[in-house]
JSON list of C-alpha atoms in Angstrom, two decimals:
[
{"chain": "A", "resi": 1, "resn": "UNK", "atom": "CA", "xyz": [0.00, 0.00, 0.00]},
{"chain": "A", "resi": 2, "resn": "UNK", "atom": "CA", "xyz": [1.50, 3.54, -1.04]},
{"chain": "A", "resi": 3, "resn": "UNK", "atom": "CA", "xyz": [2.06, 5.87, 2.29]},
{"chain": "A", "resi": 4, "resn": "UNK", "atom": "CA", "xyz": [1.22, 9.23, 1.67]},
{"chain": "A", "resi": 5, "resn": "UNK", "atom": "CA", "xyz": [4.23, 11.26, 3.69]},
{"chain": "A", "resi": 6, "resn": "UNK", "atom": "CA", "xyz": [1.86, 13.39, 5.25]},
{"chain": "A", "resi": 7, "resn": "UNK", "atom": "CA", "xyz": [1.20, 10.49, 7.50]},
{"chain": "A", "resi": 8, "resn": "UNK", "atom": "CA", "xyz": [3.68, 10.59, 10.12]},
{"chain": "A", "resi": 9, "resn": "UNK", "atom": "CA", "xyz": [3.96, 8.68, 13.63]},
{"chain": "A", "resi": 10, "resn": "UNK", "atom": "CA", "xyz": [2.25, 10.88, 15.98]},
{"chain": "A", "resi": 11, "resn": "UNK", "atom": "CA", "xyz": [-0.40, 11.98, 14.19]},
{"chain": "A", "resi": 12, "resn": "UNK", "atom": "CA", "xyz": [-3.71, 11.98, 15.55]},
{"chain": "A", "resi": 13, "resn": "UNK", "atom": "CA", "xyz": [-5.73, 10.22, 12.91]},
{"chain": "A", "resi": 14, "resn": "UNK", "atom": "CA", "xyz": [-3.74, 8.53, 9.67]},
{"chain": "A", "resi": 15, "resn": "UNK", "atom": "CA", "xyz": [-5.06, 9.80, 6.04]},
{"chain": "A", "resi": 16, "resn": "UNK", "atom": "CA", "xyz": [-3.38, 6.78, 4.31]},
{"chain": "A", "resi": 17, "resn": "UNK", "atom": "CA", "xyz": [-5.54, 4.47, 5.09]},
{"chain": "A", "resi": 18, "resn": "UNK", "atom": "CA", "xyz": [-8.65, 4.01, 2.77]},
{"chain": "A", "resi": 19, "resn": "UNK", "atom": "CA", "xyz": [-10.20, 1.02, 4.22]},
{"chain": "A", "resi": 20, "resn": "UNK", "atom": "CA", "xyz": [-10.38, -0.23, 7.22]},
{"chain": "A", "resi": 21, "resn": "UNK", "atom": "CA", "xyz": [-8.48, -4.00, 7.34]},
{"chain": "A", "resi": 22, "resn": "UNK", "atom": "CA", "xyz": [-10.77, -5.20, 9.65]},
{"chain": "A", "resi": 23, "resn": "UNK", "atom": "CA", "xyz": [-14.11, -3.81, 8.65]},
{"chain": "A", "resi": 24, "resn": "UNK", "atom": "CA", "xyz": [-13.39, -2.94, 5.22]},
{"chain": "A", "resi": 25, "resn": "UNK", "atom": "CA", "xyz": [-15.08, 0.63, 5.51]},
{"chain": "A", "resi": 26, "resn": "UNK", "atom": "CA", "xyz": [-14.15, 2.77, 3.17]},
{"chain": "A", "resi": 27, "resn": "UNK", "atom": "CA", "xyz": [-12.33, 6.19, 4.11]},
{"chain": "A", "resi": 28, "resn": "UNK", "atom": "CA", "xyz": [-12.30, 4.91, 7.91]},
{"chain": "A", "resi": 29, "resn": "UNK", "atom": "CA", "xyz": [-11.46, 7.32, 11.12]},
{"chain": "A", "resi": 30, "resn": "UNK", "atom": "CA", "xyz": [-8.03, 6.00, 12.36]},
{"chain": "A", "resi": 31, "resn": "UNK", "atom": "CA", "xyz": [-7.09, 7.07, 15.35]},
{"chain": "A", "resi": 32, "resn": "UNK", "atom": "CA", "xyz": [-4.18, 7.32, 17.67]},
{"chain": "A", "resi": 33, "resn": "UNK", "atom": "CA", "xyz": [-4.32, 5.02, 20.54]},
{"chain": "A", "resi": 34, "resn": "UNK", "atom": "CA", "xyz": [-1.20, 4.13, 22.06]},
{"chain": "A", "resi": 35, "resn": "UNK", "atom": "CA", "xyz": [2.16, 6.75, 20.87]},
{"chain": "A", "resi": 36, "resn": "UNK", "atom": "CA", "xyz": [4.81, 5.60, 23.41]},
{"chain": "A", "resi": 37, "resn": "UNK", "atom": "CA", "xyz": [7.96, 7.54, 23.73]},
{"chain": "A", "resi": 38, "resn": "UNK", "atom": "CA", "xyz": [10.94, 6.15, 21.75]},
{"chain": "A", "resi": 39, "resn": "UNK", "atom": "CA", "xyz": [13.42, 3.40, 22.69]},
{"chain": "A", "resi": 40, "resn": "UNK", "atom": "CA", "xyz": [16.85, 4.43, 23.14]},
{"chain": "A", "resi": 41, "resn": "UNK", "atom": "CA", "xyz": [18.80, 1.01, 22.44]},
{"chain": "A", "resi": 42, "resn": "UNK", "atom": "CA", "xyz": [21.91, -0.24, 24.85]},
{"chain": "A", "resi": 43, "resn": "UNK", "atom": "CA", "xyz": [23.80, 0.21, 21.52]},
{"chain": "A", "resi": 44, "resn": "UNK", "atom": "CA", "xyz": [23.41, 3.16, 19.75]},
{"chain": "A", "resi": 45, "resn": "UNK", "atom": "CA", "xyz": [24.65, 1.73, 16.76]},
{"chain": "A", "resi": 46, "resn": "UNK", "atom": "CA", "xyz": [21.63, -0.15, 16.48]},
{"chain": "A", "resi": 47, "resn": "UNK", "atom": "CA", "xyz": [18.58, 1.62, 14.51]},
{"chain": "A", "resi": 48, "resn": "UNK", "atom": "CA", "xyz": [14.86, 1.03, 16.25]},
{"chain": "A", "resi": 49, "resn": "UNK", "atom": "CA", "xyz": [11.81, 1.64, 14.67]},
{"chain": "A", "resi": 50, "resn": "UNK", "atom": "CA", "xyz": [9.30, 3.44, 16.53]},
{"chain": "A", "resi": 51, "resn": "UNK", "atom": "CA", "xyz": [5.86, 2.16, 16.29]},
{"chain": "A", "resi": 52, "resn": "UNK", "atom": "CA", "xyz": [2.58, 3.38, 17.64]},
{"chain": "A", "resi": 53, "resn": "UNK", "atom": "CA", "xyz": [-0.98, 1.87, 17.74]},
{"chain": "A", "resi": 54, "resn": "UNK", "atom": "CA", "xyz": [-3.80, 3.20, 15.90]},
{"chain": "A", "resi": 55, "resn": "UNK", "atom": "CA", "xyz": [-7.60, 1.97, 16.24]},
{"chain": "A", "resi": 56, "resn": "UNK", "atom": "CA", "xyz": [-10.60, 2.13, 13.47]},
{"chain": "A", "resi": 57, "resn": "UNK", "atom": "CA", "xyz": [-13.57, 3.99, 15.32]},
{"chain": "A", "resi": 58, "resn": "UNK", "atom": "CA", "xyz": [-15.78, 1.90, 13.05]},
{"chain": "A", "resi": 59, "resn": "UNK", "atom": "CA", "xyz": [-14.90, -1.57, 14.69]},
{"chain": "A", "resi": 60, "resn": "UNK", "atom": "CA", "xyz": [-11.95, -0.98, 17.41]},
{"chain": "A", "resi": 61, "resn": "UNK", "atom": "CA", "xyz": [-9.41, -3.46, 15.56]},
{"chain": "A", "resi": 62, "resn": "UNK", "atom": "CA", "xyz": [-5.96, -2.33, 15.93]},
{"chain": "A", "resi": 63, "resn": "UNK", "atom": "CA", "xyz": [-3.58, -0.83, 13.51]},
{"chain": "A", "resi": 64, "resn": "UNK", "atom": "CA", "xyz": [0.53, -0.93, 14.31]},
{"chain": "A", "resi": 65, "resn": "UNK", "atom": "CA", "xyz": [2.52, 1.45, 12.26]},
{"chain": "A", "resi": 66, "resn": "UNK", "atom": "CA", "xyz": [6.06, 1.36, 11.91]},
{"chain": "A", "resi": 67, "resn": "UNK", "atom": "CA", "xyz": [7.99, 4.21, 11.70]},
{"chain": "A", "resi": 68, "resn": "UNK", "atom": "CA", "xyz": [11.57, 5.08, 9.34]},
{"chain": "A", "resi": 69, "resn": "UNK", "atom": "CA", "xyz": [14.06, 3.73, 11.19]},
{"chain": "A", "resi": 70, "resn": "UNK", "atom": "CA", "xyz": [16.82, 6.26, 9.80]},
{"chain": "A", "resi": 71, "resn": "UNK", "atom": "CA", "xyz": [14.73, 9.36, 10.14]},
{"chain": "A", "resi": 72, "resn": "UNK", "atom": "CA", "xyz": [15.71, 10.03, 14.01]},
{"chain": "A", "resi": 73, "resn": "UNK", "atom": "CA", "xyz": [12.99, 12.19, 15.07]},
{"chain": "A", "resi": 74, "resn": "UNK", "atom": "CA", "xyz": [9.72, 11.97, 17.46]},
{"chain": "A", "resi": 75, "resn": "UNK", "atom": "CA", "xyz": [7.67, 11.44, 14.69]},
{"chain": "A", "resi": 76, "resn": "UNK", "atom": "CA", "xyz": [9.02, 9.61, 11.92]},
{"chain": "A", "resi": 77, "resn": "UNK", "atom": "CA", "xyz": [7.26, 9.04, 8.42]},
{"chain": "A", "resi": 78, "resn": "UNK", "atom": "CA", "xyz": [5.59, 6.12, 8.36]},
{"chain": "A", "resi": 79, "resn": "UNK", "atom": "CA", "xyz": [6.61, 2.86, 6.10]},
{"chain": "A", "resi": 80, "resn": "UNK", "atom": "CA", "xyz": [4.49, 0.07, 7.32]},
{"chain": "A", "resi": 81, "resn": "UNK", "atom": "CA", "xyz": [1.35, -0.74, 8.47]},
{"chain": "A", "resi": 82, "resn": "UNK", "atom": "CA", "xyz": [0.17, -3.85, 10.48]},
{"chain": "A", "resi": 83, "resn": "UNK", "atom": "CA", "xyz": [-2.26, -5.88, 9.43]},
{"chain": "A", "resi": 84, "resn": "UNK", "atom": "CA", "xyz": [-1.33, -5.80, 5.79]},
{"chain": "A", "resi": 85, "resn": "UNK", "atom": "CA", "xyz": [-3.89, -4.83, 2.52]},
{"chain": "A", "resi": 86, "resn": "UNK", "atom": "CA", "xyz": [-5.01, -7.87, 0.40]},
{"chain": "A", "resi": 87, "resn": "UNK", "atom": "CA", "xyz": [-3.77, -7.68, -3.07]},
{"chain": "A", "resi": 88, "resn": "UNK", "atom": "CA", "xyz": [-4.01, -9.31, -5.83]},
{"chain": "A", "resi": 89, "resn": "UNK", "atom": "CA", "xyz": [-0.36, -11.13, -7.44]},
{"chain": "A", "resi": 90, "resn": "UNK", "atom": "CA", "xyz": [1.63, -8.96, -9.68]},
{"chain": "A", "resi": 91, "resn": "UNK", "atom": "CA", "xyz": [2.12, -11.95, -11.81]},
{"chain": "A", "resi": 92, "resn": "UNK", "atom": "CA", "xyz": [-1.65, -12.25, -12.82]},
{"chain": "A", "resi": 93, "resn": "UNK", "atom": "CA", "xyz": [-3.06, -10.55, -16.00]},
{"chain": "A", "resi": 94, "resn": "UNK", "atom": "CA", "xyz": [-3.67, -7.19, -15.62]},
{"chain": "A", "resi": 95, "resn": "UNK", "atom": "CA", "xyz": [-7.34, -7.49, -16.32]},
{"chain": "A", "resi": 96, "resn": "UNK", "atom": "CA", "xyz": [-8.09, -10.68, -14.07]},
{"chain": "A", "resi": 97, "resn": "UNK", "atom": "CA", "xyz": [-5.39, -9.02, -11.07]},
{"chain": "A", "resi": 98, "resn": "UNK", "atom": "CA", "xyz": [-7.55, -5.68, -10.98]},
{"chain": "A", "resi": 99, "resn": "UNK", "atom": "CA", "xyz": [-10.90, -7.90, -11.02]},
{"chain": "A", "resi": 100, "resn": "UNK", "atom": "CA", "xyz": [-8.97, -9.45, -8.10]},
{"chain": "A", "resi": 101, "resn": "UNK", "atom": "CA", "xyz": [-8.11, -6.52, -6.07]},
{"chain": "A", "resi": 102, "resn": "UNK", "atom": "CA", "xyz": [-11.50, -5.00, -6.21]},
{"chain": "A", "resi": 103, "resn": "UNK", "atom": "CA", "xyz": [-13.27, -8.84, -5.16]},
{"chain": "A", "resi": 104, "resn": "UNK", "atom": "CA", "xyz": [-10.57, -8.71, -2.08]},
{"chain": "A", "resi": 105, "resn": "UNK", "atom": "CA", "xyz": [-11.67, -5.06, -0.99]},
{"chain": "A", "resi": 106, "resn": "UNK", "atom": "CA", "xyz": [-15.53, -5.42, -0.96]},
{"chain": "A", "resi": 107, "resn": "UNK", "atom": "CA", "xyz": [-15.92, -9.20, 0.63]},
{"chain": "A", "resi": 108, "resn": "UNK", "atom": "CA", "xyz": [-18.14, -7.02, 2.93]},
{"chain": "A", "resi": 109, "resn": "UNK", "atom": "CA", "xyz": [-20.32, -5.98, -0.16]},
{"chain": "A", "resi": 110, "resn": "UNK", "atom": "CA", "xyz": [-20.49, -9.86, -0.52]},
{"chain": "A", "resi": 111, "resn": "UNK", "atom": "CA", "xyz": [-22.39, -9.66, -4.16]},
{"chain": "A", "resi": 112, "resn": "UNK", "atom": "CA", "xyz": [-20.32, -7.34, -5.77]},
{"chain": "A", "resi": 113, "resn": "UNK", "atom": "CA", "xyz": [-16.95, -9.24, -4.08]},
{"chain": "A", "resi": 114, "resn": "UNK", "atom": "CA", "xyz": [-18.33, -12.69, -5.23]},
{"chain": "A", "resi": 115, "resn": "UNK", "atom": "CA", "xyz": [-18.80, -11.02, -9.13]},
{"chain": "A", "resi": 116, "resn": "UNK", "atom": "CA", "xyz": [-16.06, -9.55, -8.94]},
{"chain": "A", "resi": 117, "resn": "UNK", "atom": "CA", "xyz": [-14.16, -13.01, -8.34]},
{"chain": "A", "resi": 118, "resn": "UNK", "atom": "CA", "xyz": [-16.04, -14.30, -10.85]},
{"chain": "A", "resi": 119, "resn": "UNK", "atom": "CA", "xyz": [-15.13, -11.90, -13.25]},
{"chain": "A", "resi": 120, "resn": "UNK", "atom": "CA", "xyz": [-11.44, -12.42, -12.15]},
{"chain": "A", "resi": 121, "resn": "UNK", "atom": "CA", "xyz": [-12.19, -15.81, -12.94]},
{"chain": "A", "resi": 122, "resn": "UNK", "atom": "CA", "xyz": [-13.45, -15.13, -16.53]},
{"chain": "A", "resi": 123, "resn": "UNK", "atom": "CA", "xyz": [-10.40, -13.22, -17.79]},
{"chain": "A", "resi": 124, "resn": "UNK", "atom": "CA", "xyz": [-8.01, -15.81, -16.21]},
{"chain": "A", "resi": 125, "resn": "UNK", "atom": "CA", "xyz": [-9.59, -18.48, -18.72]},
{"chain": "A", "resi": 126, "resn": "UNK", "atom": "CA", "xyz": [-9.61, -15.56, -21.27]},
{"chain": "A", "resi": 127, "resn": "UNK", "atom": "CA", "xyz": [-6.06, -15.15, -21.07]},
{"chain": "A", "resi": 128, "resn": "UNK", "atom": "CA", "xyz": [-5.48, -19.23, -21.78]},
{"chain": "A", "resi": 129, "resn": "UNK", "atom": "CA", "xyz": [-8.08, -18.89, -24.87]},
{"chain": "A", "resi": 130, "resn": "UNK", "atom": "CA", "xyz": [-11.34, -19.77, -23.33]},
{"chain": "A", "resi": 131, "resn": "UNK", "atom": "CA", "xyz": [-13.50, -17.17, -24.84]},
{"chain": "A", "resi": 132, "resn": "UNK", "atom": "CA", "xyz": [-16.43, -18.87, -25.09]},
{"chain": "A", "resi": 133, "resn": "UNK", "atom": "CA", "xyz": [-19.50, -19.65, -22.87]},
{"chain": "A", "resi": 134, "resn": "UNK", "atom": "CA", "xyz": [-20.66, -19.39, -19.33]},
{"chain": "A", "resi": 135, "resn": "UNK", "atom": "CA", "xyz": [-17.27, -19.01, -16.70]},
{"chain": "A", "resi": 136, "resn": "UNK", "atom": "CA", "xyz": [-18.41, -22.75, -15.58]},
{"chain": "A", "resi": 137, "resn": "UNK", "atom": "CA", "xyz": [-18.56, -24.48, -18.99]},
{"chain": "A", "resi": 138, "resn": "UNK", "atom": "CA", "xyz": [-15.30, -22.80, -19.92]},
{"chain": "A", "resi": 139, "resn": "UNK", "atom": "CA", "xyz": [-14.03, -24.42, -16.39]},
{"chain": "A", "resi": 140, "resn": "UNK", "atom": "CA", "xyz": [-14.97, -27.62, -17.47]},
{"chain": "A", "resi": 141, "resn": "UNK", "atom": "CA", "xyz": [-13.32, -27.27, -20.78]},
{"chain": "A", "resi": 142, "resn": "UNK", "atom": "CA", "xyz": [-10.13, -26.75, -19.29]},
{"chain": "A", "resi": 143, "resn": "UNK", "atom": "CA", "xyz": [-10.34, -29.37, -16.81]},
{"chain": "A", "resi": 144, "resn": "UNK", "atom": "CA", "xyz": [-10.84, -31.50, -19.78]},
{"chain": "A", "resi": 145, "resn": "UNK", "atom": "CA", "xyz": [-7.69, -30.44, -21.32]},
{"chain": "A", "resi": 146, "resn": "UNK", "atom": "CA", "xyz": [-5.76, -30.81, -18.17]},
{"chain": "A", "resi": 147, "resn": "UNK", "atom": "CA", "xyz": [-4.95, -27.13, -17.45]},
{"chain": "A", "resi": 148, "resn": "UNK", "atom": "CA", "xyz": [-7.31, -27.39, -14.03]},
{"chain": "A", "resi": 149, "resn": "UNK", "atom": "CA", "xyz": [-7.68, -30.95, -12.01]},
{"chain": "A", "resi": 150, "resn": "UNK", "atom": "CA", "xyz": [-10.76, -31.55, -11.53]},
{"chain": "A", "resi": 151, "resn": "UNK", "atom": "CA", "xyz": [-10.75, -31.04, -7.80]},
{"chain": "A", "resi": 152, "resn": "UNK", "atom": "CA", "xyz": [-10.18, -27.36, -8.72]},
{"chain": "A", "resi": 153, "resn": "UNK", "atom": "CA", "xyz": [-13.17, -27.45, -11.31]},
{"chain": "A", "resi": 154, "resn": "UNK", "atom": "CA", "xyz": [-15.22, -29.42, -8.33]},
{"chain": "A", "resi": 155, "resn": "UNK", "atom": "CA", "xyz": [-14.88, -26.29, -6.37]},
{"chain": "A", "resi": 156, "resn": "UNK", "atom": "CA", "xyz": [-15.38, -23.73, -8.75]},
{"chain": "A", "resi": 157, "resn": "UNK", "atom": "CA", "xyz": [-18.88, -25.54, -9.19]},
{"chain": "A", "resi": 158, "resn": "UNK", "atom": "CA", "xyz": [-19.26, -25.47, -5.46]},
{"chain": "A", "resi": 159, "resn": "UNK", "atom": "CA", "xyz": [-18.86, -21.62, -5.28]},
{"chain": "A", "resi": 160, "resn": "UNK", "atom": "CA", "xyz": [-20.86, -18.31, -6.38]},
{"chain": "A", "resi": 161, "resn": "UNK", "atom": "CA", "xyz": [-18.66, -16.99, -9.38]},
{"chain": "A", "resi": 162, "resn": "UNK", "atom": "CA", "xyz": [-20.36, -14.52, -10.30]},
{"chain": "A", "resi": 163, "resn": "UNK", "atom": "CA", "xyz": [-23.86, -13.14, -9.89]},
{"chain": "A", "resi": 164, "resn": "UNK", "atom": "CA", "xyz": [-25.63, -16.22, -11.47]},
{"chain": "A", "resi": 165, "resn": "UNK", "atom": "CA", "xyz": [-25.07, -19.97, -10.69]},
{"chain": "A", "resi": 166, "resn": "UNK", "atom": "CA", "xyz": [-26.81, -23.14, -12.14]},
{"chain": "A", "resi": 167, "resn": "UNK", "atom": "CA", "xyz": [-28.00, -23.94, -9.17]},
{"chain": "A", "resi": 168, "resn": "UNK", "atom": "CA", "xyz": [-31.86, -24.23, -8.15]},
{"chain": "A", "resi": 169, "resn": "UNK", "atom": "CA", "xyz": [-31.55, -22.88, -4.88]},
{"chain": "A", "resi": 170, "resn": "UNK", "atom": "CA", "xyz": [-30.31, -19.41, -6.17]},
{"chain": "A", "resi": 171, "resn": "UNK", "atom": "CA", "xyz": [-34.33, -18.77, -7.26]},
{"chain": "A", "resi": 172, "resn": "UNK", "atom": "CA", "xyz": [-34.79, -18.55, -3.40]},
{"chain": "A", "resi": 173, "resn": "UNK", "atom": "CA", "xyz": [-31.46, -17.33, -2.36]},
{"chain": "A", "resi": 174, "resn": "UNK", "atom": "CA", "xyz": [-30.14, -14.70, -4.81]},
{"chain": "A", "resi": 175, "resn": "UNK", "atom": "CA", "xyz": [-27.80, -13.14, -2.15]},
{"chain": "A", "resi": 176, "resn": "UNK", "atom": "CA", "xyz": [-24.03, -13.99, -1.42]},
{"chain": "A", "resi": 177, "resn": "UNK", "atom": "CA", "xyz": [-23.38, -14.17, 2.08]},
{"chain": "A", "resi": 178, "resn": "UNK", "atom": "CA", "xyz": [-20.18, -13.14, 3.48]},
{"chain": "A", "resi": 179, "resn": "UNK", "atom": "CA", "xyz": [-18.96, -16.89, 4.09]},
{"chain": "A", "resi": 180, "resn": "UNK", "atom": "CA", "xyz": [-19.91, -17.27, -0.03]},
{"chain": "A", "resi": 181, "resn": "UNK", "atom": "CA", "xyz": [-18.17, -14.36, -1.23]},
{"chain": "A", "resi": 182, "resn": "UNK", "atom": "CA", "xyz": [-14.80, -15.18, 0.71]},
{"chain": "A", "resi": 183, "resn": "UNK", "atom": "CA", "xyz": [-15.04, -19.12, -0.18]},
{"chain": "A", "resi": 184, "resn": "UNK", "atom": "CA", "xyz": [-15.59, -17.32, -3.87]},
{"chain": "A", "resi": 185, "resn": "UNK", "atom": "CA", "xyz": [-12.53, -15.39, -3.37]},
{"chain": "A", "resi": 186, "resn": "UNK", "atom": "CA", "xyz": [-10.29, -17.66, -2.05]},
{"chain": "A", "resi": 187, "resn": "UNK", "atom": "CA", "xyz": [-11.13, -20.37, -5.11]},
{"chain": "A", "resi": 188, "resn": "UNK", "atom": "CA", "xyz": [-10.48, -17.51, -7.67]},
{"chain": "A", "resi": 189, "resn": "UNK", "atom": "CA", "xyz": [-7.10, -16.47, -5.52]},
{"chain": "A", "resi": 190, "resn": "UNK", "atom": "CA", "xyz": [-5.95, -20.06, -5.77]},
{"chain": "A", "resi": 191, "resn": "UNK", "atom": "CA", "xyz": [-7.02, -20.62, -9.85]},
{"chain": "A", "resi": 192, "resn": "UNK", "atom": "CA", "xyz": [-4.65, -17.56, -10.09]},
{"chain": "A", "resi": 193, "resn": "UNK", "atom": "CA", "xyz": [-1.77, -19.15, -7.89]},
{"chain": "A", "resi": 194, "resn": "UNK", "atom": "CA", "xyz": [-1.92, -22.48, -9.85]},
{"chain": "A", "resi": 195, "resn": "UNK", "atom": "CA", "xyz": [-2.58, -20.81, -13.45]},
{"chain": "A", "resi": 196, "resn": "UNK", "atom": "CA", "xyz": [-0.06, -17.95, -13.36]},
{"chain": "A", "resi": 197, "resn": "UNK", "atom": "CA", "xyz": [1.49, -17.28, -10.05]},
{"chain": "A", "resi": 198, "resn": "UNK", "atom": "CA", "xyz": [3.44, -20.47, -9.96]},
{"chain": "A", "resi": 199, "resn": "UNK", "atom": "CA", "xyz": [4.01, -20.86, -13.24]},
{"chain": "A", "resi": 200, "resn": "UNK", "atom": "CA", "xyz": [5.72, -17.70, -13.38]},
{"chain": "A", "resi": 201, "resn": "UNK", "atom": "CA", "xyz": [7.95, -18.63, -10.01]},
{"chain": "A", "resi": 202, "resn": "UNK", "atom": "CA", "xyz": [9.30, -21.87, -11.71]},
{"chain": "A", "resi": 203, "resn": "UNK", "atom": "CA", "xyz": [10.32, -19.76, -14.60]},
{"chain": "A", "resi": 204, "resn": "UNK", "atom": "CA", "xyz": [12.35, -17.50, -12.37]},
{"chain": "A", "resi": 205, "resn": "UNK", "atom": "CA", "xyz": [13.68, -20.25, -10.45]},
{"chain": "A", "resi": 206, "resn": "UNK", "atom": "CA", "xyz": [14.95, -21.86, -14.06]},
{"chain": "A", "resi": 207, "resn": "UNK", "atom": "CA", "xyz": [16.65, -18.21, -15.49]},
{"chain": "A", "resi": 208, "resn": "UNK", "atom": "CA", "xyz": [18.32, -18.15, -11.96]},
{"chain": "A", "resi": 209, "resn": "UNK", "atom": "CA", "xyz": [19.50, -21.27, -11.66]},
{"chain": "A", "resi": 210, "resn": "UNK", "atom": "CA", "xyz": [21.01, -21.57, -15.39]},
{"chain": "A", "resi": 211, "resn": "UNK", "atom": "CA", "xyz": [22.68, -17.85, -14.29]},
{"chain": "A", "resi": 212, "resn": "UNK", "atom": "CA", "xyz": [24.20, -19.69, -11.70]}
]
């Protein structure tokens, strides 16, 4: 996640953070909670971080920031935040990786996260040349030609990709639940991984090791 250097340890409330990590509300209130004074190490040559806790007022979760360990001042910018922002792989497609990001950002909107996974989905099978049909015939297809087990294409049928399923029981339950949209998420995370992600980390692996 990109700091804005405005944000600075001591601050009473942090601008950098757009949603909350806990919650998932968008432009949340974070506020100062705990800003203890800094640690002088027994060794001096030793740089410490200085870190402070912030709290959402949405939902109370906590939120540790870490300050520049080289900037030796009372309030140091800040250049990480605990817990971490979801994000999609930088080895994805662009298409299915922005698809991605937005399904990971609104599992509390849980039928616009679950289409958004299923969208993600869609151009993943794009980008191997399945073009054609719904996102769970197109699964199948590829099963079929080995590219997905079919444990993998067993679970995509299990979960809402999407905002349509061929499933009866969607006539009386049109809704994603949270539980859906995450299981939804997690399925199209993992298609990535397998698809892309580690294909591209073998390749790496091979350049390096014939450099060495």
């Amino acid at each position: 996640m990109k700091i804005k250097t405005s944000d600075r340890i001591g601050n009473k409330q942090l601008s950098c953070i757009t949603r909350c990590p806990y919650c998932s509300v968008s432009n949340p209130q974070i506020v100062v909670f705990h800003n203890p004074d800094p640690i002088t190490p027994m060794d001096r040559r030793i740089p410490v971080a200085r870190r402070a806790a912030y709290r959402c007022t949405s939902c109370s979760g906590w939120i540790i920031v870490i300050g520049n360990q080289n900037e030796h001042v009372a309030n140091p910018e800040i250049v990480e935040i605990i817990p971490g922002f979801p994000s999609a792989h930088e080895d994805l497609p662009d298409t299915a990786r922005v698809y991605l990001d937005q399904a990971m950002s609104t599992v509390n909107a849980p039928d616009a996260s679950a289409v958004m996974s299923g969208s993600a989905v869609d151009a993943m099978l794009k980008a191997l040349g399945y073009e054609k049909g719904s996102v769970y015939s197109r699964i199948d297809q590829a099963c079929k030609e080995h590219k997905i087990t079919e444990a993998m294409a067993e679970w995509a049928h299990a979960v809402r990709l999407g905002s349509n399923r061929p499933r009866h029981a969607d006539q009386d339950n049109p809704h994603t639940s949270i539980e859906e949209a995450k299981q939804s998420l997690e399925f199209a995370e993992a298609l990535g991984n397998f698809l892309f992600v580690l294909s591209a980390k073998i390749q790496r692996g091979i350049e390096a090791a014939n450099q060495t």
